[in-house]
mmCIF file of C-alpha atoms in Angstrom:
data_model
loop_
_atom_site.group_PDB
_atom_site.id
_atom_site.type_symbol
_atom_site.label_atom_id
_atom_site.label_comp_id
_atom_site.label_asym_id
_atom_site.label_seq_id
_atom_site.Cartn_x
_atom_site.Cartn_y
_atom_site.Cartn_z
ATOM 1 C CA UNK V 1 -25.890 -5.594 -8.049
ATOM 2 C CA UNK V 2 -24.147 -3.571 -5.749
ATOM 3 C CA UNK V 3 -24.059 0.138 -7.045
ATOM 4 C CA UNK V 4 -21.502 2.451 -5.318
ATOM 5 C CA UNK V 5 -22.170 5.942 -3.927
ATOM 6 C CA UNK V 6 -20.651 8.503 -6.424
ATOM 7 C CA UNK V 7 -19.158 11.033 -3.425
ATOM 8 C CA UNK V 8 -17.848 9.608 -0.456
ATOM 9 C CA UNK V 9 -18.188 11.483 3.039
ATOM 10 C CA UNK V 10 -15.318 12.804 4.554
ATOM 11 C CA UNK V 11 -16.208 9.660 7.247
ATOM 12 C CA UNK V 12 -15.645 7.106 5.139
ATOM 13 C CA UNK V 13 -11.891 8.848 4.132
ATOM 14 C CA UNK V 14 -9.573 8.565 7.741
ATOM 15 C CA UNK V 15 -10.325 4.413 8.009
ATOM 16 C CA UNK V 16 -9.877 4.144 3.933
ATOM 17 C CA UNK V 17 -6.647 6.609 4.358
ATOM 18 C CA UNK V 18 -5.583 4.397 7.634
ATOM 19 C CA UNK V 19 -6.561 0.965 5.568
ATOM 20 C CA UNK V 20 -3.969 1.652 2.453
ATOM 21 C CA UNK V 21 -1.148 3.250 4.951
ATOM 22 C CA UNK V 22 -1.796 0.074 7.081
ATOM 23 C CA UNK V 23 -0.986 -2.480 3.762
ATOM 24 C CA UNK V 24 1.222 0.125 1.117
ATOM 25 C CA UNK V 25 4.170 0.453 4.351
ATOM 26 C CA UNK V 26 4.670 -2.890 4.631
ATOM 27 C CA UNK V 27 4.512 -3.902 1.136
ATOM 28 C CA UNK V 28 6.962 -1.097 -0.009
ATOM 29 C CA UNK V 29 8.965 -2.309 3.250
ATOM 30 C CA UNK V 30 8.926 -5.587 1.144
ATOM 31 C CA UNK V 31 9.555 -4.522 -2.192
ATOM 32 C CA UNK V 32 12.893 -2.405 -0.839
ATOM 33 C CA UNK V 33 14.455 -5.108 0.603
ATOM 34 C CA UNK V 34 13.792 -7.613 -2.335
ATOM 35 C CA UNK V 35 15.588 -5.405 -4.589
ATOM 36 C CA UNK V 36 18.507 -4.597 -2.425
ATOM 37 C CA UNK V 37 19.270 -8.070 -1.916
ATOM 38 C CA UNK V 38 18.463 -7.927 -6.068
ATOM 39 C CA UNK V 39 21.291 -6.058 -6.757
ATOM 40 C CA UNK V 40 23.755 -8.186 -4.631
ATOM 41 C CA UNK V 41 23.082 -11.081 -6.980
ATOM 42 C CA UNK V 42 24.259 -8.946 -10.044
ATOM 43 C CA UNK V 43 27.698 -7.627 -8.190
#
């Protein structure tokens, strides 16, 4: 079993940072335009 470090080095927080801004854009990106085109269904 794996056991994970407890603090994290300041390192290890720009490619984590650069990881989740890398997938959460796009998938808000995503999620905007489903529910615009949402609420042309219930005009």
């Amino acid at each position: 079993m794996i056991v994970a470090k407890a603090t994290q080095s300041s390192s290890n927080l720009v490619p984590l940072v650069l990881s989740w801004t890398l997938v959460g854009v796009p998938l808000v990106w995503g999620i905007s335009l489903t529910l615009i085109n949402a609420t042309k269904l219930f005009k």
